[in-house]
Amino acid sequence: MSPGITRLEGRVAVITGGVQGIGRAVALRCAAEGATVIIGDLQDDDSTAKQIVADGGQASHIVMDTRQRDDWKRLMDEAIGGHGRLDMLGNIAGVTNTFGPDNVVDLDDIGWDHVVNTDLRGVWLGMQAAIPRMLENGGGSIVNIGSMAALKGLENLAAYSAAKGGVVSLTQQAAMEYGPRGIRINCICPGTIDTPILAGITDSMKKNFEAAHIIPRLGKPEDIAAAAAFLFSDDAAFCTGEILPVDGGWNTKGSAG
Ligand SMILES: NC(=O)c1ccc[n+]([C@@H]2O[C@H](COP(=O)([O-])OP(=O)(O)OC[C@H]3O[C@@H](n4cnc5c(N)ncnc54)[C@H](O)[C@@H]3O)[C@@H](O)[C@H]2O)c1
């Protein structure tokens, strides 16, 4: 939780994937810094919103699917209708390919569509829905979530890396288009973060993930939330189109050692 920082006071945020993992940490951090948070998630679970309210903040939960344009409209209507404005969008929801192999040859259409529709199309639909609303109140800030898979070759992440690489490029494109009109759009590329998305990894995989970082541990969701809150805030007023690894130094570290 933020130590008494109120950088986001009075701002209205839509955060996807806020039920668990990184999205939950981002939602809690933004609320702790003063934002009103509307969480959009596939899961019908309002525990994050309830936690925020119990902590004295403002939050609501909407069941939605980031792949569906109509769901984005409902989410925006809630933000604008309920609170009169939209200042922040966190495109955090994402998936890996749980349907089968994710290497280029064995990957099938179901896996490709699931990952690319969620991780890339969902981010595009989110920005498409949010940007016009932000322009109505003179600007805003968007944080998308990429991955180290967008920046370097990793095994068995073909659809995922394609989608996350698309998020990086789309972030830069959108930043170019809307920066001059007051909307800053940035992308965080996390290292391996200890969230439910890692369910099922073996101890040896965990050790390898930890060893890939210069800081030899898995990241915490709060590590990403701290970076997201910075990018949302006016402290990042001169940051747009930035691709920010928050990865314990993984992107810097050589392959040996
Ligand atoms: N955990 C990591 O190591 C890591 C590393 C790099 C990037 N990421 C990215 O960070 C983001 C969050 O990952 P996480 O580890 O917290 O995952 P997670 O699985 O713990 O949480 C993902 C959340 O997104 C929601 N969600 C999934 N599909 C959705 C959809 N179509 N519409 C609405 N909500 C949906 C889920 O219900 C869940 O609450 C993802 O974009 C992921 O790709 C994670």
PDB file of C-alpha atoms and ligand atoms in Angstrom:
ATOM      1  CA  MET A   1       0.000   0.000   0.000  1.00  0.00           C
ATOM      2  CA  SER A   2       1.232   3.510  -0.668  1.00  0.00           C
ATOM      3  CA  PRO A   3       2.667   5.351   2.301  1.00  0.00           C
ATOM      4  CA  GLY A   4       0.337   8.359   2.386  1.00  0.00           C
ATOM      5  CA  ILE A   5       0.800   9.395  -1.241  1.00  0.00           C
ATOM      6  CA  THR A   6      -2.240  11.102  -2.776  1.00  0.00           C
ATOM      7  CA  ARG A   7      -1.023  11.623  -6.348  1.00  0.00           C
ATOM      8  CA  LEU A   8      -4.214  10.199  -7.860  1.00  0.00           C
ATOM      9  CA  GLU A   9      -6.744  12.047  -5.680  1.00  0.00           C
ATOM     10  CA  GLY A  10      -9.973  12.873  -7.529  1.00  0.00           C
ATOM     11  CA  ARG A  11      -9.167  10.730 -10.546  1.00  0.00           C
ATOM     12  CA  VAL A  12     -11.351   7.984 -11.977  1.00  0.00           C
ATOM     13  CA  ALA A  13      -9.629   4.775 -13.080  1.00  0.00           C
ATOM     14  CA  VAL A  14     -10.769   1.724 -15.002  1.00  0.00           C
ATOM     15  CA  ILE A  15      -8.558  -1.267 -14.215  1.00  0.00           C
ATOM     16  CA  THR A  16      -9.030  -4.614 -15.967  1.00  0.00           C
ATOM     17  CA  GLY A  17      -7.985  -7.926 -14.456  1.00  0.00           C
ATOM     18  CA  GLY A  18      -8.396  -6.458 -10.985  1.00  0.00           C
ATOM     19  CA  VAL A  19      -9.673  -9.586  -9.238  1.00  0.00           C
ATOM     20  CA  GLN A  20      -6.233 -11.097  -8.697  1.00  0.00           C
ATOM     21  CA  GLY A  21      -2.518 -10.851  -9.338  1.00  0.00           C
ATOM     22  CA  ILE A  22      -1.057  -7.709 -10.874  1.00  0.00           C
ATOM     23  CA  GLY A  23      -4.456  -6.141 -11.640  1.00  0.00           C
ATOM     24  CA  ARG A  24      -5.543  -6.469  -8.015  1.00  0.00           C
ATOM     25  CA  ALA A  25      -2.322  -4.849  -6.803  1.00  0.00           C
ATOM     26  CA  VAL A  26      -2.687  -2.011  -9.331  1.00  0.00           C
ATOM     27  CA  ALA A  27      -6.306  -1.432  -8.285  1.00  0.00           C
ATOM     28  CA  LEU A  28      -5.402  -1.393  -4.566  1.00  0.00           C
ATOM     29  CA  ARG A  29      -2.437   0.931  -5.135  1.00  0.00           C
ATOM     30  CA  CYS A  30      -4.391   3.392  -7.295  1.00  0.00           C
ATOM     31  CA  ALA A  31      -7.192   3.483  -4.713  1.00  0.00           C
ATOM     32  CA  ALA A  32      -4.674   3.959  -1.900  1.00  0.00           C
ATOM     33  CA  GLU A  33      -3.287   6.961  -3.793  1.00  0.00           C
ATOM     34  CA  GLY A  34      -6.770   8.470  -3.995  1.00  0.00           C
ATOM     35  CA  ALA A  35      -8.323   7.244  -7.254  1.00  0.00           C
ATOM     36  CA  THR A  36     -11.866   5.955  -7.618  1.00  0.00           C
ATOM     37  CA  VAL A  37     -11.439   2.536  -9.193  1.00  0.00           C
ATOM     38  CA  ILE A  38     -13.797   0.637 -11.474  1.00  0.00           C
ATOM     39  CA  ILE A  39     -12.622  -2.936 -11.869  1.00  0.00           C
ATOM     40  CA  GLY A  40     -13.501  -4.922 -14.974  1.00  0.00           C
ATOM     41  CA  ASP A  41     -12.880  -8.660 -14.906  1.00  0.00           C
ATOM     42  CA  LEU A  42     -14.251 -11.895 -16.336  1.00  0.00           C
ATOM     43  CA  GLN A  43     -14.646 -13.246 -12.822  1.00  0.00           C
ATOM     44  CA  ASP A  44     -17.762 -12.435 -10.832  1.00  0.00           C
ATOM     45  CA  ASP A  45     -15.734 -11.646  -7.718  1.00  0.00           C
ATOM     46  CA  ASP A  46     -15.920  -8.209  -6.138  1.00  0.00           C
ATOM     47  CA  SER A  47     -13.416  -8.919  -3.349  1.00  0.00           C
ATOM     48  CA  THR A  48     -10.879  -6.328  -4.569  1.00  0.00           C
ATOM     49  CA  ALA A  49     -13.549  -3.619  -4.763  1.00  0.00           C
ATOM     50  CA  LYS A  50     -14.823  -4.617  -1.312  1.00  0.00           C
ATOM     51  CA  GLN A  51     -11.274  -4.460   0.069  1.00  0.00           C
ATOM     52  CA  ILE A  52     -10.832  -0.934  -1.311  1.00  0.00           C
ATOM     53  CA  VAL A  53     -14.100   0.224   0.237  1.00  0.00           C
ATOM     54  CA  ALA A  54     -13.161  -1.418   3.553  1.00  0.00           C
ATOM     55  CA  ASP A  55      -9.880   0.531   3.415  1.00  0.00           C
ATOM     56  CA  GLY A  56     -11.853   3.770   3.018  1.00  0.00           C
ATOM     57  CA  GLY A  57     -11.580   4.114  -0.760  1.00  0.00           C
ATOM     58  CA  GLN A  58     -14.075   4.119  -3.623  1.00  0.00           C
ATOM     59  CA  ALA A  59     -14.463   1.175  -5.978  1.00  0.00           C
ATOM     60  CA  SER A  60     -16.939  -0.879  -7.956  1.00  0.00           C
ATOM     61  CA  HIS A  61     -16.756  -4.141  -9.857  1.00  0.00           C
ATOM     62  CA  ILE A  62     -18.147  -4.989 -13.269  1.00  0.00           C
ATOM     63  CA  VAL A  63     -18.121  -8.452 -14.801  1.00  0.00           C
ATOM     64  CA  MET A  64     -16.880  -7.975 -18.352  1.00  0.00           C
ATOM     65  CA  ASP A  65     -14.803  -9.552 -21.073  1.00  0.00           C
ATOM     66  CA  THR A  66     -12.072  -7.330 -22.528  1.00  0.00           C
ATOM     67  CA  ARG A  67     -12.539  -9.104 -25.878  1.00  0.00           C
ATOM     68  CA  GLN A  68     -16.068  -7.721 -26.211  1.00  0.00           C
ATOM     69  CA  ARG A  69     -16.625  -4.174 -27.457  1.00  0.00           C
ATOM     70  CA  ASP A  70     -20.087  -3.982 -25.866  1.00  0.00           C
ATOM     71  CA  ASP A  71     -18.561  -4.833 -22.492  1.00  0.00           C
ATOM     72  CA  TRP A  72     -16.104  -1.967 -22.845  1.00  0.00           C
ATOM     73  CA  LYS A  73     -19.043   0.344 -23.538  1.00  0.00           C
ATOM     74  CA  ARG A  74     -20.726  -0.791 -20.291  1.00  0.00           C
ATOM     75  CA  LEU A  75     -17.507  -0.201 -18.383  1.00  0.00           C
ATOM     76  CA  MET A  76     -17.094   3.290 -19.818  1.00  0.00           C
ATOM     77  CA  ASP A  77     -20.753   4.118 -19.137  1.00  0.00           C
ATOM     78  CA  GLU A  78     -20.196   3.141 -15.498  1.00  0.00           C
ATOM     79  CA  ALA A  79     -17.125   5.381 -15.258  1.00  0.00           C
ATOM     80  CA  ILE A  80     -18.642   8.367 -17.000  1.00  0.00           C
ATOM     81  CA  GLY A  81     -22.205   7.889 -15.743  1.00  0.00           C
ATOM     82  CA  GLY A  82     -21.246   7.169 -12.160  1.00  0.00           C
ATOM     83  CA  HIS A  83     -18.354   9.546 -11.757  1.00  0.00           C
ATOM     84  CA  GLY A  84     -18.560  12.048 -14.595  1.00  0.00           C
ATOM     85  CA  ARG A  85     -15.102  11.469 -16.024  1.00  0.00           C
ATOM     86  CA  LEU A  86     -12.392   8.972 -16.916  1.00  0.00           C
ATOM     87  CA  ASP A  87      -8.747   9.776 -16.177  1.00  0.00           C
ATOM     88  CA  MET A  88      -6.919   6.462 -16.107  1.00  0.00           C
ATOM     89  CA  LEU A  89      -7.087   3.091 -17.852  1.00  0.00           C
ATOM     90  CA  GLY A  90      -5.036   0.089 -16.734  1.00  0.00           C
ATOM     91  CA  ASN A  91      -5.149  -2.623 -19.400  1.00  0.00           C
ATOM     92  CA  ILE A  92      -3.925  -5.368 -17.093  1.00  0.00           C
ATOM     93  CA  ALA A  93      -6.104  -8.429 -17.893  1.00  0.00           C
ATOM     94  CA  GLY A  94      -4.222 -11.065 -19.824  1.00  0.00           C
ATOM     95  CA  VAL A  95      -3.807 -14.777 -20.346  1.00  0.00           C
ATOM     96  CA  THR A  96      -1.225 -17.321 -21.457  1.00  0.00           C
ATOM     97  CA  ASN A  97      -2.005 -20.219 -23.754  1.00  0.00           C
ATOM     98  CA  THR A  98      -3.495 -22.882 -21.520  1.00  0.00           C
ATOM     99  CA  PHE A  99      -5.025 -24.793 -24.431  1.00  0.00           C
ATOM    100  CA  GLY A 100      -1.882 -26.543 -25.638  1.00  0.00           C
ATOM    101  CA  PRO A 101       1.655 -25.980 -26.886  1.00  0.00           C
ATOM    102  CA  ASP A 102       2.637 -22.401 -27.656  1.00  0.00           C
ATOM    103  CA  ASN A 103       5.490 -23.024 -30.079  1.00  0.00           C
ATOM    104  CA  VAL A 104       5.105 -21.765 -33.629  1.00  0.00           C
ATOM    105  CA  VAL A 105       4.516 -25.156 -35.241  1.00  0.00           C
ATOM    106  CA  ASP A 106       2.284 -26.906 -32.689  1.00  0.00           C
ATOM    107  CA  LEU A 107       0.223 -23.886 -31.619  1.00  0.00           C
ATOM    108  CA  ASP A 108      -3.379 -24.248 -32.822  1.00  0.00           C
ATOM    109  CA  ASP A 109      -6.021 -21.725 -33.808  1.00  0.00           C
ATOM    110  CA  ILE A 110      -7.840 -21.992 -30.474  1.00  0.00           C
ATOM    111  CA  GLY A 111      -4.703 -21.116 -28.513  1.00  0.00           C
ATOM    112  CA  TRP A 112      -3.716 -18.332 -30.897  1.00  0.00           C
ATOM    113  CA  ASP A 113      -7.193 -16.770 -30.890  1.00  0.00           C
ATOM    114  CA  HIS A 114      -7.546 -17.010 -27.107  1.00  0.00           C
ATOM    115  CA  VAL A 115      -4.228 -15.306 -26.398  1.00  0.00           C
ATOM    116  CA  VAL A 116      -4.191 -12.749 -29.202  1.00  0.00           C
ATOM    117  CA  ASN A 117      -7.837 -11.781 -28.701  1.00  0.00           C
ATOM    118  CA  THR A 118      -7.349 -11.247 -24.974  1.00  0.00           C
ATOM    119  CA  ASP A 119      -3.842  -9.865 -24.743  1.00  0.00           C
ATOM    120  CA  LEU A 120      -3.762  -7.701 -27.872  1.00  0.00           C
ATOM    121  CA  ARG A 121      -7.299  -7.147 -29.158  1.00  0.00           C
ATOM    122  CA  GLY A 122      -8.530  -6.527 -25.600  1.00  0.00           C
ATOM    123  CA  VAL A 123      -5.930  -3.785 -25.138  1.00  0.00           C
ATOM    124  CA  TRP A 124      -6.863  -2.209 -28.464  1.00  0.00           C
ATOM    125  CA  LEU A 125     -10.589  -2.279 -27.607  1.00  0.00           C
ATOM    126  CA  GLY A 126      -9.826  -0.739 -24.214  1.00  0.00           C
ATOM    127  CA  MET A 127      -7.929   2.162 -25.716  1.00  0.00           C
ATOM    128  CA  GLN A 128     -10.552   2.569 -28.427  1.00  0.00           C
ATOM    129  CA  ALA A 129     -13.248   2.872 -25.766  1.00  0.00           C
ATOM    130  CA  ALA A 130     -11.318   5.022 -23.299  1.00  0.00           C
ATOM    131  CA  ILE A 131      -9.492   7.573 -25.429  1.00  0.00           C
ATOM    132  CA  PRO A 132     -12.583   9.460 -26.692  1.00  0.00           C
ATOM    133  CA  ARG A 133     -13.852   9.673 -23.084  1.00  0.00           C
ATOM    134  CA  MET A 134     -10.483  10.979 -21.876  1.00  0.00           C
ATOM    135  CA  LEU A 135     -10.406  13.555 -24.638  1.00  0.00           C
ATOM    136  CA  GLU A 136     -13.736  14.865 -23.309  1.00  0.00           C
ATOM    137  CA  ASN A 137     -11.996  15.940 -20.099  1.00  0.00           C
ATOM    138  CA  GLY A 138      -8.772  17.126 -21.674  1.00  0.00           C
ATOM    139  CA  GLY A 139      -6.505  14.131 -21.235  1.00  0.00           C
ATOM    140  CA  GLY A 140      -5.622  11.057 -19.276  1.00  0.00           C
ATOM    141  CA  SER A 141      -3.106   8.321 -18.700  1.00  0.00           C
ATOM    142  CA  ILE A 142      -3.104   4.722 -19.918  1.00  0.00           C
ATOM    143  CA  VAL A 143      -0.885   1.893 -18.719  1.00  0.00           C
ATOM    144  CA  ASN A 144      -0.750  -1.280 -20.798  1.00  0.00           C
ATOM    145  CA  ILE A 145       0.924  -4.495 -19.688  1.00  0.00           C
ATOM    146  CA  GLY A 146       3.370  -6.104 -22.072  1.00  0.00           C
ATOM    147  CA  SER A 147       5.904  -8.749 -21.109  1.00  0.00           C
ATOM    148  CA  MET A 148       9.569  -9.570 -21.397  1.00  0.00           C
ATOM    149  CA  ALA A 149       8.310 -12.007 -24.045  1.00  0.00           C
ATOM    150  CA  ALA A 150       7.747  -8.939 -26.212  1.00  0.00           C
ATOM    151  CA  LEU A 151      11.405  -7.938 -25.932  1.00  0.00           C
ATOM    152  CA  LYS A 152      13.331 -11.191 -26.096  1.00  0.00           C
ATOM    153  CA  GLY A 153      12.924 -14.751 -27.343  1.00  0.00           C
ATOM    154  CA  LEU A 154      11.471 -17.109 -24.747  1.00  0.00           C
ATOM    155  CA  GLU A 155      10.490 -20.718 -25.251  1.00  0.00           C
ATOM    156  CA  ASN A 156       6.904 -21.859 -25.817  1.00  0.00           C
ATOM    157  CA  LEU A 157       5.353 -18.386 -25.828  1.00  0.00           C
ATOM    158  CA  ALA A 158       4.673 -17.872 -29.535  1.00  0.00           C
ATOM    159  CA  ALA A 159       1.125 -16.519 -29.400  1.00  0.00           C
ATOM    160  CA  TYR A 160       1.860 -14.734 -26.134  1.00  0.00           C
ATOM    161  CA  SER A 161       4.993 -13.005 -27.435  1.00  0.00           C
ATOM    162  CA  ALA A 162       3.205 -12.041 -30.657  1.00  0.00           C
ATOM    163  CA  ALA A 163       0.363 -10.508 -28.648  1.00  0.00           C
ATOM    164  CA  LYS A 164       2.622  -8.738 -26.164  1.00  0.00           C
ATOM    165  CA  GLY A 165       4.898  -7.485 -28.950  1.00  0.00           C
ATOM    166  CA  GLY A 166       1.744  -6.061 -30.481  1.00  0.00           C
ATOM    167  CA  VAL A 167       0.912  -4.337 -27.197  1.00  0.00           C
ATOM    168  CA  VAL A 168       4.343  -2.673 -27.189  1.00  0.00           C
ATOM    169  CA  SER A 169       3.905  -1.431 -30.774  1.00  0.00           C
ATOM    170  CA  LEU A 170       0.304  -0.369 -30.228  1.00  0.00           C
ATOM    171  CA  THR A 171       1.339   1.561 -27.119  1.00  0.00           C
ATOM    172  CA  GLN A 172       3.917   3.512 -29.137  1.00  0.00           C
ATOM    173  CA  GLN A 173       1.464   4.096 -31.977  1.00  0.00           C
ATOM    174  CA  ALA A 174      -1.314   5.301 -29.659  1.00  0.00           C
ATOM    175  CA  ALA A 175       1.129   7.504 -27.750  1.00  0.00           C
ATOM    176  CA  MET A 176       2.105   9.185 -31.032  1.00  0.00           C
ATOM    177  CA  GLU A 177      -1.518   9.726 -32.001  1.00  0.00           C
ATOM    178  CA  TYR A 178      -2.889  11.078 -28.717  1.00  0.00           C
ATOM    179  CA  GLY A 179       0.095  12.524 -26.804  1.00  0.00           C
ATOM    180  CA  PRO A 180      -0.308  15.960 -28.360  1.00  0.00           C
ATOM    181  CA  ARG A 181      -3.935  15.932 -27.105  1.00  0.00           C
ATOM    182  CA  GLY A 182      -3.024  15.231 -23.486  1.00  0.00           C
ATOM    183  CA  ILE A 183      -3.172  11.460 -23.216  1.00  0.00           C
ATOM    184  CA  ARG A 184      -0.002   9.688 -22.073  1.00  0.00           C
ATOM    185  CA  ILE A 185       0.199   5.996 -22.957  1.00  0.00           C
ATOM    186  CA  ASN A 186       2.921   3.752 -21.557  1.00  0.00           C
ATOM    187  CA  CYS A 187       3.633   0.045 -21.269  1.00  0.00           C
ATOM    188  CA  ILE A 188       5.183  -1.962 -18.436  1.00  0.00           C
ATOM    189  CA  CYS A 189       7.009  -5.182 -19.291  1.00  0.00           C
ATOM    190  CA  PRO A 190       7.123  -7.208 -16.058  1.00  0.00           C
ATOM    191  CA  GLY A 191       9.666  -9.857 -15.203  1.00  0.00           C
ATOM    192  CA  THR A 192       8.256 -13.039 -13.709  1.00  0.00           C
ATOM    193  CA  ILE A 193       5.774 -11.971 -11.072  1.00  0.00           C
ATOM    194  CA  ASP A 194       4.382 -14.249  -8.379  1.00  0.00           C
ATOM    195  CA  THR A 195       0.684 -14.373  -9.291  1.00  0.00           C
ATOM    196  CA  PRO A 196      -1.921 -17.094  -9.951  1.00  0.00           C
ATOM    197  CA  ILE A 197      -0.867 -17.064 -13.638  1.00  0.00           C
ATOM    198  CA  LEU A 198       2.142 -19.123 -12.480  1.00  0.00           C
ATOM    199  CA  ALA A 199      -0.084 -21.872 -11.020  1.00  0.00           C
ATOM    200  CA  GLY A 200       1.342 -25.228 -11.953  1.00  0.00           C
ATOM    201  CA  ILE A 201       4.989 -24.259 -12.384  1.00  0.00           C
ATOM    202  CA  THR A 202       7.449 -26.689 -10.844  1.00  0.00           C
ATOM    203  CA  ASP A 203      10.021 -25.754  -8.191  1.00  0.00           C
ATOM    204  CA  SER A 204      12.812 -26.025 -10.742  1.00  0.00           C
ATOM    205  CA  MET A 205      10.968 -23.693 -13.148  1.00  0.00           C
ATOM    206  CA  LYS A 206      10.520 -21.247 -10.260  1.00  0.00           C
ATOM    207  CA  LYS A 207      14.241 -21.389  -9.500  1.00  0.00           C
ATOM    208  CA  ASN A 208      15.047 -20.728 -13.172  1.00  0.00           C
ATOM    209  CA  PHE A 209      12.663 -17.759 -13.263  1.00  0.00           C
ATOM    210  CA  GLU A 210      14.238 -16.331 -10.119  1.00  0.00           C
ATOM    211  CA  ALA A 211      17.754 -16.848 -11.471  1.00  0.00           C
ATOM    212  CA  ALA A 212      16.893 -15.003 -14.692  1.00  0.00           C
ATOM    213  CA  HIS A 213      16.511 -11.797 -12.670  1.00  0.00           C
ATOM    214  CA  ILE A 214      19.549  -9.828 -11.424  1.00  0.00           C
ATOM    215  CA  ILE A 215      17.545  -9.341  -8.225  1.00  0.00           C
ATOM    216  CA  PRO A 216      17.236 -13.065  -7.493  1.00  0.00           C
ATOM    217  CA  ARG A 217      13.582 -13.444  -6.589  1.00  0.00           C
ATOM    218  CA  LEU A 218      10.236 -13.433  -8.330  1.00  0.00           C
ATOM    219  CA  GLY A 219       8.630 -10.026  -8.636  1.00  0.00           C
ATOM    220  CA  LYS A 220       5.675  -9.121  -6.450  1.00  0.00           C
ATOM    221  CA  PRO A 221       2.450  -7.717  -7.909  1.00  0.00           C
ATOM    222  CA  GLU A 222       3.138  -4.645  -5.763  1.00  0.00           C
ATOM    223  CA  ASP A 223       6.410  -4.065  -7.688  1.00  0.00           C
ATOM    224  CA  ILE A 224       4.367  -3.596 -10.853  1.00  0.00           C
ATOM    225  CA  ALA A 225       1.655  -1.601  -9.085  1.00  0.00           C
ATOM    226  CA  ALA A 226       4.233   0.922  -7.852  1.00  0.00           C
ATOM    227  CA  ALA A 227       5.482   1.468 -11.411  1.00  0.00           C
ATOM    228  CA  ALA A 228       1.917   1.727 -12.738  1.00  0.00           C
ATOM    229  CA  ALA A 229       0.983   4.340 -10.127  1.00  0.00           C
ATOM    230  CA  PHE A 230       4.029   6.375 -11.113  1.00  0.00           C
ATOM    231  CA  LEU A 231       3.131   6.203 -14.819  1.00  0.00           C
ATOM    232  CA  PHE A 232      -0.489   7.156 -14.088  1.00  0.00           C
ATOM    233  CA  SER A 233       0.581  10.114 -11.971  1.00  0.00           C
ATOM    234  CA  ASP A 234       1.802  13.575 -12.899  1.00  0.00           C
ATOM    235  CA  ASP A 235       5.258  12.488 -11.695  1.00  0.00           C
ATOM    236  CA  ALA A 236       5.452  10.837 -15.126  1.00  0.00           C
ATOM    237  CA  ALA A 237       4.266  13.982 -16.950  1.00  0.00           C
ATOM    238  CA  PHE A 238       7.123  13.725 -19.491  1.00  0.00           C
ATOM    239  CA  CYS A 239       6.731   9.963 -20.091  1.00  0.00           C
ATOM    240  CA  THR A 240       4.740   8.690 -23.027  1.00  0.00           C
ATOM    241  CA  GLY A 241       5.251   5.806 -25.422  1.00  0.00           C
ATOM    242  CA  GLU A 242       7.720   4.430 -22.884  1.00  0.00           C
ATOM    243  CA  ILE A 243       8.279   0.689 -22.659  1.00  0.00           C
ATOM    244  CA  LEU A 244       9.341   0.162 -19.062  1.00  0.00           C
ATOM    245  CA  PRO A 245      10.758  -3.197 -17.996  1.00  0.00           C
ATOM    246  CA  VAL A 246      10.049  -3.842 -14.305  1.00  0.00           C
ATOM    247  CA  ASP A 247      11.883  -7.091 -14.326  1.00  0.00           C
ATOM    248  CA  GLY A 248      14.501  -7.347 -11.579  1.00  0.00           C
ATOM    249  CA  GLY A 249      17.113  -6.637 -14.246  1.00  0.00           C
ATOM    250  CA  TRP A 250      16.202  -9.607 -16.473  1.00  0.00           C
ATOM    251  CA  ASN A 251      16.441  -7.551 -19.648  1.00  0.00           C
ATOM    252  CA  THR A 252      19.923  -6.362 -18.654  1.00  0.00           C
ATOM    253  CA  LYS A 253      21.327  -9.628 -17.433  1.00  0.00           C
ATOM    254  CA  GLY A 254      23.476 -11.700 -19.798  1.00  0.00           C
ATOM    255  CA  SER A 255      22.527 -15.317 -20.338  1.00  0.00           C
ATOM    256  CA  ALA A 256      25.408 -16.704 -18.250  1.00  0.00           C
ATOM    257  CA  GLY A 257      25.644 -16.537 -14.462  1.00  0.00           C
TER     258      GLY A 257
HETATM  259  N1  LIG B   1       2.747 -12.827 -13.733  1.00  0.00           N
HETATM  260  C1  LIG B   1       3.736 -12.648 -14.593  1.00  0.00           C
HETATM  261  O1  LIG B   1       4.836 -13.200 -14.433  1.00  0.00           O
HETATM  262  C2  LIG B   1       3.561 -11.737 -15.761  1.00  0.00           C
HETATM  263  C3  LIG B   1       4.701 -11.398 -16.515  1.00  0.00           C
HETATM  264  C4  LIG B   1       4.553 -10.556 -17.609  1.00  0.00           C
HETATM  265  C5  LIG B   1       3.310 -10.053 -17.947  1.00  0.00           C
HETATM  266  N2  LIG B   1       2.227 -10.419 -17.209  1.00  0.00           N
HETATM  267  C6  LIG B   1       0.937  -9.849 -17.617  1.00  0.00           C
HETATM  268  O2  LIG B   1       0.357  -9.170 -16.531  1.00  0.00           O
HETATM  269  C7  LIG B   1      -1.063  -9.206 -16.651  1.00  0.00           C
HETATM  270  C8  LIG B   1      -1.673  -9.744 -15.367  1.00  0.00           C
HETATM  271  O3  LIG B   1      -1.124 -11.037 -15.143  1.00  0.00           O
HETATM  272  P1  LIG B   1      -1.273 -11.826 -13.773  1.00  0.00           P
HETATM  273  O4  LIG B   1      -0.024 -12.583 -13.592  1.00  0.00           O
HETATM  274  O5  LIG B   1      -1.775 -10.922 -12.703  1.00  0.00           O
HETATM  275  O6  LIG B   1      -2.426 -12.863 -14.218  1.00  0.00           O
HETATM  276  P2  LIG B   1      -3.627 -13.533 -13.391  1.00  0.00           P
HETATM  277  O7  LIG B   1      -4.007 -14.736 -14.171  1.00  0.00           O
HETATM  278  O8  LIG B   1      -3.254 -13.713 -11.960  1.00  0.00           O
HETATM  279  O9  LIG B   1      -4.782 -12.423 -13.461  1.00  0.00           O
HETATM  280  C9  LIG B   1      -5.373 -12.093 -14.689  1.00  0.00           C
HETATM  281  C10 LIG B   1      -6.720 -11.446 -14.422  1.00  0.00           C
HETATM  282  O10 LIG B   1      -7.270 -11.081 -15.698  1.00  0.00           O
HETATM  283  C11 LIG B   1      -8.628 -11.527 -15.752  1.00  0.00           C
HETATM  284  N3  LIG B   1      -8.960 -11.793 -17.165  1.00  0.00           N
HETATM  285  C12 LIG B   1      -8.433 -12.714 -17.983  1.00  0.00           C
HETATM  286  N4  LIG B   1      -9.003 -12.644 -19.200  1.00  0.00           N
HETATM  287  C13 LIG B   1      -9.921 -11.645 -19.146  1.00  0.00           C
HETATM  288  C14 LIG B   1     -10.835 -11.089 -20.080  1.00  0.00           C
HETATM  289  N5  LIG B   1     -10.931 -11.561 -21.329  1.00  0.00           N
HETATM  290  N6  LIG B   1     -11.612 -10.060 -19.685  1.00  0.00           N
HETATM  291  C15 LIG B   1     -11.542  -9.587 -18.408  1.00  0.00           C
HETATM  292  N7  LIG B   1     -10.697 -10.075 -17.488  1.00  0.00           N
HETATM  293  C16 LIG B   1      -9.895 -11.099 -17.852  1.00  0.00           C
HETATM  294  C17 LIG B   1      -8.654 -12.789 -14.901  1.00  0.00           C
HETATM  295  O11 LIG B   1      -9.963 -13.123 -14.481  1.00  0.00           O
HETATM  296  C18 LIG B   1      -7.730 -12.399 -13.763  1.00  0.00           C
HETATM  297  O12 LIG B   1      -8.422 -11.722 -12.734  1.00  0.00           O
HETATM  298  C19 LIG B   1      -1.353 -10.054 -17.878  1.00  0.00           C
HETATM  299  O13 LIG B   1      -1.552  -9.203 -18.986  1.00  0.00           O
HETATM  300  C20 LIG B   1      -0.087 -10.871 -18.049  1.00  0.00           C
HETATM  301  O14 LIG B   1       0.115 -11.285 -19.374  1.00  0.00           O
HETATM  302  C21 LIG B   1       2.308 -11.235 -16.123  1.00  0.00           C
END
